[in-house]
mmCIF file of C-alpha atoms in Angstrom:
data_model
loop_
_atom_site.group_PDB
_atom_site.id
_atom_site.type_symbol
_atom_site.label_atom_id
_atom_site.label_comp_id
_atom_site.label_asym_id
_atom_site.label_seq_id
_atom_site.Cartn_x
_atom_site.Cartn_y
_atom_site.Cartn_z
ATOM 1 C CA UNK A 530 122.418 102.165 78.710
ATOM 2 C CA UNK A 531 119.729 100.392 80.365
ATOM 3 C CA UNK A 532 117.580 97.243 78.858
ATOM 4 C CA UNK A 533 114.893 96.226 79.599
ATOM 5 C CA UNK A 534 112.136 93.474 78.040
ATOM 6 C CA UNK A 535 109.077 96.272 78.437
ATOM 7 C CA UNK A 536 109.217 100.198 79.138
ATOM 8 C CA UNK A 537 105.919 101.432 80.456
ATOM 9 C CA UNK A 538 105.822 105.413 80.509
ATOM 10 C CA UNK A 539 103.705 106.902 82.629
ATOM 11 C CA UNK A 540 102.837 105.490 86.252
ATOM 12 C CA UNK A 541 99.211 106.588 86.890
ATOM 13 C CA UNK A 542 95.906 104.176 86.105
ATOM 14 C CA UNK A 543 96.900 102.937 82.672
ATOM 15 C CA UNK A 544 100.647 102.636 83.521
ATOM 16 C CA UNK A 545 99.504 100.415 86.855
ATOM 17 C CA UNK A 546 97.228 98.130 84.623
ATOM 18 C CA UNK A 547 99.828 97.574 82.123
ATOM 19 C CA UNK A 548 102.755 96.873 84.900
ATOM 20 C CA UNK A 549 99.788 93.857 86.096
ATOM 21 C CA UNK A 550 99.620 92.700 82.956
ATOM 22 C CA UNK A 551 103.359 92.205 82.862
ATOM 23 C CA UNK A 552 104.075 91.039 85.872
ATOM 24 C CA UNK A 553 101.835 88.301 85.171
ATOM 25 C CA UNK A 554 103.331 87.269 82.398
ATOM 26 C CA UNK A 555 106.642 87.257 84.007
ATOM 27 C CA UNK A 556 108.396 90.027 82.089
ATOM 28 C CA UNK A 557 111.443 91.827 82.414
ATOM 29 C CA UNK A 558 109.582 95.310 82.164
ATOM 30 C CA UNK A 559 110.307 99.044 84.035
ATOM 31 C CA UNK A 560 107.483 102.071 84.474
ATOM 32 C CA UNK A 561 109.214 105.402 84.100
ATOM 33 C CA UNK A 562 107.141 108.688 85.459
ATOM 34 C CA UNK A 563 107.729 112.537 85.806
ATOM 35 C CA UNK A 564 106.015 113.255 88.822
ATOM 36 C CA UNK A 565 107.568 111.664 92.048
ATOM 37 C CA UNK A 566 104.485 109.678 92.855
ATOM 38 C CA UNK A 567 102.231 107.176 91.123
ATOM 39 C CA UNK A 568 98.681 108.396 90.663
ATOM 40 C CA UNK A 569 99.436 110.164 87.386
ATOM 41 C CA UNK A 570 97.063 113.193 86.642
ATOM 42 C CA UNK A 571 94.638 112.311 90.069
ATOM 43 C CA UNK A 572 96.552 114.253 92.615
ATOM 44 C CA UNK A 573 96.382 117.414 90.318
ATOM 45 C CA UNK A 574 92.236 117.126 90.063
ATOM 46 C CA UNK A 575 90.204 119.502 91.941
ATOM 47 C CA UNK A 576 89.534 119.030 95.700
ATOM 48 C CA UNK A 577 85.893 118.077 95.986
ATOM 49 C CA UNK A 578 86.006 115.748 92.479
ATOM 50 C CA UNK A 579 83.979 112.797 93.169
ATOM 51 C CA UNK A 580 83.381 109.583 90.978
ATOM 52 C CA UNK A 581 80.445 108.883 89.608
ATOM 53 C CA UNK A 582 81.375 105.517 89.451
ATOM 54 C CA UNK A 583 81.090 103.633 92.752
ATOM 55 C CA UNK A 584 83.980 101.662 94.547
ATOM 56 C CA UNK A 585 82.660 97.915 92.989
ATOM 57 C CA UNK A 586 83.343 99.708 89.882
ATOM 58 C CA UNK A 587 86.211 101.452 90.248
ATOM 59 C CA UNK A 588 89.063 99.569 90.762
ATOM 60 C CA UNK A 589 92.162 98.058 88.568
ATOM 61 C CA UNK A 590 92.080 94.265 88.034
ATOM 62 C CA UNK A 591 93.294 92.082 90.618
ATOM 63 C CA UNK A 592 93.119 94.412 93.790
ATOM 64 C CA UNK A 593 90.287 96.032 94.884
ATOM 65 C CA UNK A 594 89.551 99.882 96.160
ATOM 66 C CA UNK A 595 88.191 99.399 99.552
ATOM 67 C CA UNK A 596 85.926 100.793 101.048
ATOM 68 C CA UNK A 597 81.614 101.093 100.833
ATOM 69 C CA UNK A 598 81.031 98.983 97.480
ATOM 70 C CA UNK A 599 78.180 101.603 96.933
ATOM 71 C CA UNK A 600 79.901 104.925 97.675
ATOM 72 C CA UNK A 601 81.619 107.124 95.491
ATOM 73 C CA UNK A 602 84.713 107.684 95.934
ATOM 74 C CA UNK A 603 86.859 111.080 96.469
ATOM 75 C CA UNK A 604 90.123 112.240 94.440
ATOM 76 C CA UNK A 605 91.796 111.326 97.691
ATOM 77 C CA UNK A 606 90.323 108.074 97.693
ATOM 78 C CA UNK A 607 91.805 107.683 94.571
ATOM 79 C CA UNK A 608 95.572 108.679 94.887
ATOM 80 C CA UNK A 609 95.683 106.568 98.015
ATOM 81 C CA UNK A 610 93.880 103.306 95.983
ATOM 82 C CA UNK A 611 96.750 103.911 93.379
ATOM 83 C CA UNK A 612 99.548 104.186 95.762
ATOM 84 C CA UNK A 613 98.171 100.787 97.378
ATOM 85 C CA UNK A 614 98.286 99.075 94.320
ATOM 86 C CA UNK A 615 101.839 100.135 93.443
ATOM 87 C CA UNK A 616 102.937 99.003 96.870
ATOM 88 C CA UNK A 617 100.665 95.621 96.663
ATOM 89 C CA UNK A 618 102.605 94.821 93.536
ATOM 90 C CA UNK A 619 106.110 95.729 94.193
ATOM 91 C CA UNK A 620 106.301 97.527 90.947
ATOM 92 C CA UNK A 621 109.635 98.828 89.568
ATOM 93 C CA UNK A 622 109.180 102.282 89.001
ATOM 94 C CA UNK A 623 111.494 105.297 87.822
ATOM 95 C CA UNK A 624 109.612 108.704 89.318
ATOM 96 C CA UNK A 625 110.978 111.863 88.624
ATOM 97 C CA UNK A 626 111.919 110.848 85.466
ATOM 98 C CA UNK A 627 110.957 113.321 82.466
ATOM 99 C CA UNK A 628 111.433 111.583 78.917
ATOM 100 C CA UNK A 629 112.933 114.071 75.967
ATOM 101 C CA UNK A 630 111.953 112.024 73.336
ATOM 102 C CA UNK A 631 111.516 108.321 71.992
ATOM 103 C CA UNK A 632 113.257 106.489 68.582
ATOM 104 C CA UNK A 633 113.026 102.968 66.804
ATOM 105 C CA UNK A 634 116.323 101.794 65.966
ATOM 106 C CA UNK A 635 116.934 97.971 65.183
ATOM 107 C CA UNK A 636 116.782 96.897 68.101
ATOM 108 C CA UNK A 637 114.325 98.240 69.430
ATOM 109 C CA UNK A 638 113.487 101.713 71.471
ATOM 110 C CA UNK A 639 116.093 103.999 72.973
ATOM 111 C CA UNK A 640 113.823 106.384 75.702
ATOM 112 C CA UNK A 641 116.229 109.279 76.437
ATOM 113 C CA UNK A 642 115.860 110.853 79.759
ATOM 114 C CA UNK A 643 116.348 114.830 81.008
ATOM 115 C CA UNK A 644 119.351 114.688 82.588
ATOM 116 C CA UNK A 645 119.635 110.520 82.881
ATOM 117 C CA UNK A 646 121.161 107.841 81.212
ATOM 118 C CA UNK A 647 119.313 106.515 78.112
ATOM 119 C CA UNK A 648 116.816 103.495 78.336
ATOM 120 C CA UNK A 649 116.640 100.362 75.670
ATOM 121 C CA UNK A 650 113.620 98.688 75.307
ATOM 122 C CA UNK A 651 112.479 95.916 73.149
ATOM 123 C CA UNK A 652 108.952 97.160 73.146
ATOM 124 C CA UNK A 653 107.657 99.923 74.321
ATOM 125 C CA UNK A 654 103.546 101.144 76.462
ATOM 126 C CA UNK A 655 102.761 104.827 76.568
ATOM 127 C CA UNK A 656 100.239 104.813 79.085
ATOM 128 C CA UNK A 657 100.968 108.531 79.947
ATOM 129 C CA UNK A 658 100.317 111.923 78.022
ATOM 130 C CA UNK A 659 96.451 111.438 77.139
ATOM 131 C CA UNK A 660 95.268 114.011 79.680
ATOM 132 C CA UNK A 661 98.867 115.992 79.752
ATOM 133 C CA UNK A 662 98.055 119.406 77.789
ATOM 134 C CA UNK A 663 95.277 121.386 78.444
ATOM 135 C CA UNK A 664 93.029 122.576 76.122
ATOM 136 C CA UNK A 665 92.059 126.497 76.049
ATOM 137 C CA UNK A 666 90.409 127.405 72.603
ATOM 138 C CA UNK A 667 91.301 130.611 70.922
ATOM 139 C CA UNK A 668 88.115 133.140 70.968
ATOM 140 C CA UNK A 669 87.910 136.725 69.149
ATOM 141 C CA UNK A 670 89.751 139.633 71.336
ATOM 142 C CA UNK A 671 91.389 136.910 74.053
ATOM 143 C CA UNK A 672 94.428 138.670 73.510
ATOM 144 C CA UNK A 673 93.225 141.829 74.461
ATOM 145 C CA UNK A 674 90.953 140.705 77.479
ATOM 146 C CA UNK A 675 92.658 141.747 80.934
ATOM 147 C CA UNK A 676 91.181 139.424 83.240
ATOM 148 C CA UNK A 677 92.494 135.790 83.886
ATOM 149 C CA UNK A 678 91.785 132.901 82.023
ATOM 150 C CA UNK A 679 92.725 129.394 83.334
ATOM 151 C CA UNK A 680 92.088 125.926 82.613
ATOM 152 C CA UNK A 681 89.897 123.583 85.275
ATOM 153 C CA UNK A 682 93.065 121.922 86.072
ATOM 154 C CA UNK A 683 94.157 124.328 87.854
ATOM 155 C CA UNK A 684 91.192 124.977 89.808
ATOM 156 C CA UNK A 685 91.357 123.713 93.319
ATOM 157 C CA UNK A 686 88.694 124.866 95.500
ATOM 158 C CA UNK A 687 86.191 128.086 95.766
ATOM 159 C CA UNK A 688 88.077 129.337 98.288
ATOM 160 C CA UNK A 689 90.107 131.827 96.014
ATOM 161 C CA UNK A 690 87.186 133.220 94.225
ATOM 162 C CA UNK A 691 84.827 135.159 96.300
ATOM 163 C CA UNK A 692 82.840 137.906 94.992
ATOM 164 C CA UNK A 693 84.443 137.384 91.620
ATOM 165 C CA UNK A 694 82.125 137.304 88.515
ATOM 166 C CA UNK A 695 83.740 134.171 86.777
ATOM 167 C CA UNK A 696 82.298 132.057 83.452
ATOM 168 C CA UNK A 697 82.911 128.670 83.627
ATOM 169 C CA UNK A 698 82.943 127.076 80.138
ATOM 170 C CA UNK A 699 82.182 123.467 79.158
ATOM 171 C CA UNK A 700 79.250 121.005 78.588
ATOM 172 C CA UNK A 701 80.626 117.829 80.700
ATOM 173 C CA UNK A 702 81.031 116.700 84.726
ATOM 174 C CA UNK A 703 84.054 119.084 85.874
ATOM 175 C CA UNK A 704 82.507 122.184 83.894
ATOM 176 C CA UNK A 705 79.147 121.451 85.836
ATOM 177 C CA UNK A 706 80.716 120.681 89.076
ATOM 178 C CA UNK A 707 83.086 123.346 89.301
ATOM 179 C CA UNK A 708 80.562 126.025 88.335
ATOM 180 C CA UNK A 709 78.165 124.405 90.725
ATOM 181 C CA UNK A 710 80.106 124.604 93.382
ATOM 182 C CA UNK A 711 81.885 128.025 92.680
ATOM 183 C CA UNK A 712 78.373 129.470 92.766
ATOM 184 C CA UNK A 713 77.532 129.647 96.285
ATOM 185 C CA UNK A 714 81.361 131.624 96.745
ATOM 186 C CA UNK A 715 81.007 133.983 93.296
ATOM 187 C CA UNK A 716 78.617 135.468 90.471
ATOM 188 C CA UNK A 717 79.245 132.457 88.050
ATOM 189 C CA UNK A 718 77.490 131.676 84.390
ATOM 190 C CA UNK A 719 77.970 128.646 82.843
ATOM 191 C CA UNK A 720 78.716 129.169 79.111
ATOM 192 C CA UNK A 721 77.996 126.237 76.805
ATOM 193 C CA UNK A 722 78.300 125.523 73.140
ATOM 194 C CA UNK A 723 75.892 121.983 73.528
ATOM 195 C CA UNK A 724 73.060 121.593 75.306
ATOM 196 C CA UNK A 725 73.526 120.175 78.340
ATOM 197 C CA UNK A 726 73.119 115.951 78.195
ATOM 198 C CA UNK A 727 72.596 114.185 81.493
ATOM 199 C CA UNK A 728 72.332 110.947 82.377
ATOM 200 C CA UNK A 729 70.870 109.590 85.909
ATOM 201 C CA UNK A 730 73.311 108.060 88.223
ATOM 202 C CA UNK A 731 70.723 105.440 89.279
ATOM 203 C CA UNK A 732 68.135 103.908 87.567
ATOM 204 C CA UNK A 733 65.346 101.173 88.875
ATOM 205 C CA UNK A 734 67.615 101.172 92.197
ATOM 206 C CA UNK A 735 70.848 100.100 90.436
ATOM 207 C CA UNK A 736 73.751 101.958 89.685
ATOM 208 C CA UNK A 737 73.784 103.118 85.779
ATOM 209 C CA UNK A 738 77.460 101.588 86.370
ATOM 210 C CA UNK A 739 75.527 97.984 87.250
ATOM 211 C CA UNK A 740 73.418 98.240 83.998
ATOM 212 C CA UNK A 741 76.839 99.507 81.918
ATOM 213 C CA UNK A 742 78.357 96.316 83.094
ATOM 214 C CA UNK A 743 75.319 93.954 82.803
ATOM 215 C CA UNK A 744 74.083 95.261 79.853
ATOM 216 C CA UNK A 745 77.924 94.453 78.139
ATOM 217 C CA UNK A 746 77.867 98.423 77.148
ATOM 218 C CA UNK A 747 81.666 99.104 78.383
ATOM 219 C CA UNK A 748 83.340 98.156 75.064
ATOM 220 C CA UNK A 749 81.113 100.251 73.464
ATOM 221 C CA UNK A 750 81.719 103.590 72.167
ATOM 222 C CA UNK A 751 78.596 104.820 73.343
ATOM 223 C CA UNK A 752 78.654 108.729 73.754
ATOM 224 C CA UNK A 753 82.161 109.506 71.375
ATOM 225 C CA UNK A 754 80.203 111.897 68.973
ATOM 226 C CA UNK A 755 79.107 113.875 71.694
ATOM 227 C CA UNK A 756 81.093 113.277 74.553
ATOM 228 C CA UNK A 757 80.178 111.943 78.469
ATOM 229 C CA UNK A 758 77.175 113.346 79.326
ATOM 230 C CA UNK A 759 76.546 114.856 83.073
ATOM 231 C CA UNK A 760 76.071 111.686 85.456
ATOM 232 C CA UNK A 761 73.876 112.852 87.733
ATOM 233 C CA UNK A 762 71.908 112.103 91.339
ATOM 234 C CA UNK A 763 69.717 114.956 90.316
ATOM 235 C CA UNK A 764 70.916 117.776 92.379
ATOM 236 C CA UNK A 765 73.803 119.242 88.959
ATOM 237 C CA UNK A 766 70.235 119.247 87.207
ATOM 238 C CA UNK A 767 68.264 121.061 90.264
ATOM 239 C CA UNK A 768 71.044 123.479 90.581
ATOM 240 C CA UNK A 769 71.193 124.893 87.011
ATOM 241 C CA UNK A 770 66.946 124.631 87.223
ATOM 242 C CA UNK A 771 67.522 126.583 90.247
ATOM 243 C CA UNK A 772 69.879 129.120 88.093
ATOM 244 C CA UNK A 773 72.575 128.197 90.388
ATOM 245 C CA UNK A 774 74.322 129.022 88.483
ATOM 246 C CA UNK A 775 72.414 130.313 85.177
ATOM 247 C CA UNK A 776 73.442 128.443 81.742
ATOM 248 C CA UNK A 777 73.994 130.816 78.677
ATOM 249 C CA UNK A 778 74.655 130.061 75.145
ATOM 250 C CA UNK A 779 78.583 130.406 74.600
ATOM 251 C CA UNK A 780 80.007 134.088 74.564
ATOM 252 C CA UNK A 781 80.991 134.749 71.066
ATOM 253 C CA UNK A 782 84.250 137.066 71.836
ATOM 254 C CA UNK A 783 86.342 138.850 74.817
ATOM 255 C CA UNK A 784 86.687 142.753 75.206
ATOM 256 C CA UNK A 785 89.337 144.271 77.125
ATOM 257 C CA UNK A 786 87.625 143.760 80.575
ATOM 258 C CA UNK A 787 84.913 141.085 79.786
ATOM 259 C CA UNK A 788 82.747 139.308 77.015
ATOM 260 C CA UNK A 789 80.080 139.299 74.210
ATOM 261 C CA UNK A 790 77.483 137.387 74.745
ATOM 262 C CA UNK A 791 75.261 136.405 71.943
ATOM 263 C CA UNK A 792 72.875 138.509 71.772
ATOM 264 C CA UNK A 793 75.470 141.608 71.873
ATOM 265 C CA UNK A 794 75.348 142.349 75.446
ATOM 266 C CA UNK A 795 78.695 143.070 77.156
ATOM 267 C CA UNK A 796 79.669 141.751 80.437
ATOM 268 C CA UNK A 797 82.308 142.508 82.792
ATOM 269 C CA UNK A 798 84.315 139.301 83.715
ATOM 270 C CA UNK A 799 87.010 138.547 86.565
ATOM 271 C CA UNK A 800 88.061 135.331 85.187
ATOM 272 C CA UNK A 801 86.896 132.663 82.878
ATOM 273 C CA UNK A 802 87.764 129.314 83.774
ATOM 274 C CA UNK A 803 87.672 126.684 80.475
ATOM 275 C CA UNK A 804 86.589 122.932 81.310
ATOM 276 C CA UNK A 805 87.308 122.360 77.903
ATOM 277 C CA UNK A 806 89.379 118.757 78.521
ATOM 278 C CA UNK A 807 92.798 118.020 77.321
ATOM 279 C CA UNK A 808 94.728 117.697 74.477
ATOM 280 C CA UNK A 809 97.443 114.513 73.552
ATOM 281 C CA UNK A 810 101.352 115.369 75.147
ATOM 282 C CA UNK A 811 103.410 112.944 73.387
ATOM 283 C CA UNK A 812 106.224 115.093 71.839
ATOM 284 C CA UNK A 813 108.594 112.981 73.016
ATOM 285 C CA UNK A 814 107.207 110.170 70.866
ATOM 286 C CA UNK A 815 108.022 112.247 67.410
ATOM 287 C CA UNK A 816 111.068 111.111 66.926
ATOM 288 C CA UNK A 817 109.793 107.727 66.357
ATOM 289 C CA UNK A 818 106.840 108.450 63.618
ATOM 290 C CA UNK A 819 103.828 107.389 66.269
ATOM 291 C CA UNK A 820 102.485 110.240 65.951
ATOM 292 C CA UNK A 821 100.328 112.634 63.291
ATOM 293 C CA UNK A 822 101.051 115.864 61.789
ATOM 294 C CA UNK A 823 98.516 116.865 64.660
ATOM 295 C CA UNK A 824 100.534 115.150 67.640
ATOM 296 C CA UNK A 825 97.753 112.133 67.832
ATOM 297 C CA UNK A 826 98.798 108.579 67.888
ATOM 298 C CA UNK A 827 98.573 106.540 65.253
ATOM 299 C CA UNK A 828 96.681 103.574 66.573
ATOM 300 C CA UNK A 829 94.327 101.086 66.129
ATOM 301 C CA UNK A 830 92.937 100.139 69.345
ATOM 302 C CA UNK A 831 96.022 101.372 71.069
ATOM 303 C CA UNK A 832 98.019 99.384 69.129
ATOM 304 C CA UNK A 833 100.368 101.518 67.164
ATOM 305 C CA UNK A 834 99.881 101.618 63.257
ATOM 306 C CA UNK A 835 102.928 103.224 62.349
ATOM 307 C CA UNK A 836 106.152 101.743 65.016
ATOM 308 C CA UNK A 837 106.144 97.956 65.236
ATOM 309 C CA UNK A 838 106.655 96.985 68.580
ATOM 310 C CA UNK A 839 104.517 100.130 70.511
ATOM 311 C CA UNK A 840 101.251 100.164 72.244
ATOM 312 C CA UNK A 841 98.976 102.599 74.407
ATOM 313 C CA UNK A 842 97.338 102.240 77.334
ATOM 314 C CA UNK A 843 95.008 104.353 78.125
ATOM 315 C CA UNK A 844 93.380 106.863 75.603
ATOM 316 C CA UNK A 845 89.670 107.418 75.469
ATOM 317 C CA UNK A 846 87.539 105.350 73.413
ATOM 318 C CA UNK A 847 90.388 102.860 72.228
ATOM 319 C CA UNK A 848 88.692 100.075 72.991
ATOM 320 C CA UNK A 849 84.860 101.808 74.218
ATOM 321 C CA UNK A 850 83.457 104.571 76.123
ATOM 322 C CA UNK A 851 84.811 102.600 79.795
ATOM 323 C CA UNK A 852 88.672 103.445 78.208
ATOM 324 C CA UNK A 853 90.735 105.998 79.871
ATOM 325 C CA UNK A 854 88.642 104.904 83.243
ATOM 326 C CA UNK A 855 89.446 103.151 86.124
ATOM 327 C CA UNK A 856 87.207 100.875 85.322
ATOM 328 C CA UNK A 857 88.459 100.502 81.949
ATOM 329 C CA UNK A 858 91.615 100.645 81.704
ATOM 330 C CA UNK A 859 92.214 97.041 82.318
ATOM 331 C CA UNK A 860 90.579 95.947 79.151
ATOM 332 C CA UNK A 861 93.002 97.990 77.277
ATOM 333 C CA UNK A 862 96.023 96.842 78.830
ATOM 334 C CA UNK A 863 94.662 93.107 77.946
ATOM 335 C CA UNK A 864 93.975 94.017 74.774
ATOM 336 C CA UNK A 865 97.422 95.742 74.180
ATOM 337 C CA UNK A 866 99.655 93.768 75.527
ATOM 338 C CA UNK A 867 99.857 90.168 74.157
ATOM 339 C CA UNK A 868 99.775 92.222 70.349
ATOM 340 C CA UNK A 869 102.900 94.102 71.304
ATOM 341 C CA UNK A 870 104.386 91.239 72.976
ATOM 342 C CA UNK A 871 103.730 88.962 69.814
ATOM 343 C CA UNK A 872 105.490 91.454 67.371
#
């Protein structure tokens, strides 16, 4: 068996800030990752995502995404910016590495691997499993609907969807961007629960990034009662004005080839695609107690109420609305850290 000071699960933008943190402070500390790359969750995101955060603000501390400070980057952009920052820090780093589950014994943690030799830690970062399960609600006749249904993470590009008649459902960026740009390729609705919030991407010639940061707004949780609204350079808004695609109040069940829609009409449908976000994949961590009855983390902050000795990196709105960010993510690894280290 393996020890080690730290263990640090997960190797994409929370896993990298942690590993900083560390190395700064000199420890004795491994990451441990399933895919076979760093990046985490980025090189699985659709092809044409786009930040809506420029490059001045999107980086992890200490090394900076290059590039225009004022352009915005690409998922590509991304994944390489990660794989940089790996490589700038020498980080130790298990890949291909899938965890079966987590305990607290005396001594610490014992992370047991598929098919590897168990790791000891003293303490332990999950800074992985936040974005890991999709989430597809359950809607009236969905068993009985013969057309495909699939989660934005596995959408890619338009070019698999011509002609199609497709519903896109969600209220935030991907469900808007993926429906935007699936409409000049297919027949696409937008279905939404909310109304639709948006929220310019400049304002008085700044950045709303610039004004988040002077402002001091980042540790705030700003927008968690009703999630991120749409950032937006205006043409998301003068696409759905346009009915590019058209916006319809949420379709209230599925029939064997299509939906309900409010008002009782039926539709046929080809395929609805959910943008409905994710859902917490920590199984592995039940062993130990972290975790609720409804697979969340116990935590305060990212600091974990229940397991002496654990901390997260990573999960939205721990420590403000900038969490779970690039930009953010930084703040919670400082924030984390020096607690778990002190216990």
């Amino acid at each position: 068996m393996t020890d080690h000071q730290f263990v640090v699960i997960g190797a994409g933008q929370a896993g990298l800030a942690a590993a900083r943190l560390l190395r700064r402070a000199g420890a004795d500390f491994l990451m441990v990752d399933a895919e076979w790359t760093v990046g985490g969750s980025w090189r699985h995101y659709y092809d044409s995502l786009e930040l809506f955060s420029p490059v001045r603000y999107s980086s992890l501390p200490e090394f900076a995404m290059q590039g225009v400070p004022d352009a915005y980057p690409t998922r590509n952009d991304v994944v390489d910016y990660l794989q940089q920052y790996r490589d700038h820090f020498a980080f130790p780093v298990k890949l291909g590495t899938r965890i079966s589950s987590v305990t607290r014994e005396p001594h610490g943690f014992v992370v047991r691997l598929e098919g590897g030799t168990p790791i000891r830690a003293q303490k332990l970062i999950v800074a992985s499993g936040a974005f890991g399960a999709p989430n597809l609600p359950r809607i009236a006749g969905q068993a009985e609907y013969r057309g495909r249904i699939a989660h934005s993470s596995e959408y890619r590009n338009p070019d698999a969807y011509p002609g199609q008649r497709i519903i896109v459902v969600g209220a935030g960026n991907s469900a808007v961007q993926i429906a935007v740009e699936l409409a000049g390729h297919a027949d696409v609705t937008l279905a939404v629960r909310d109304k639709l919030r948006f929220l310019p991407q400049r304002v008085l010639g700044h950045d709303i990034h610039w004004w988040f940061d002077k402002l001091r707004l980042n540790g705030l949780n700003l927008f968690s009662d009703h999630g991120v609204p749409i950032v937006d350079d205006g043409r998301y808004k003068a696409a759905l004005r346009a009915n590019r695609p058209p916006v319809r109040k949420m379709f209230r069940a599925f029939t064997a080839d299509g939906v309900v829609w409010p008002d009782g009409t039926q539709e046929q449908i080809d395929q609805v695609i959910f943008a409905t976000g994710f859902r917490h994949a920590m199984d592995f961590l039940r062993p130990s107690g972290a975790l609720d009855a409804h697979g969340q983390p116990l935590h305060r902050r990212g600091v974990s109420t229940s397991v002496r000795g654990l901390g997260f990196v990573g999960l939205s709105g721990q420590n403000g609305f900038a969490s779970a960010t690039l930009r953010g993510v930084g703040r919670d690894a400082d924030y984390v850290i020096p607690r778990i280290a002190a216990m």
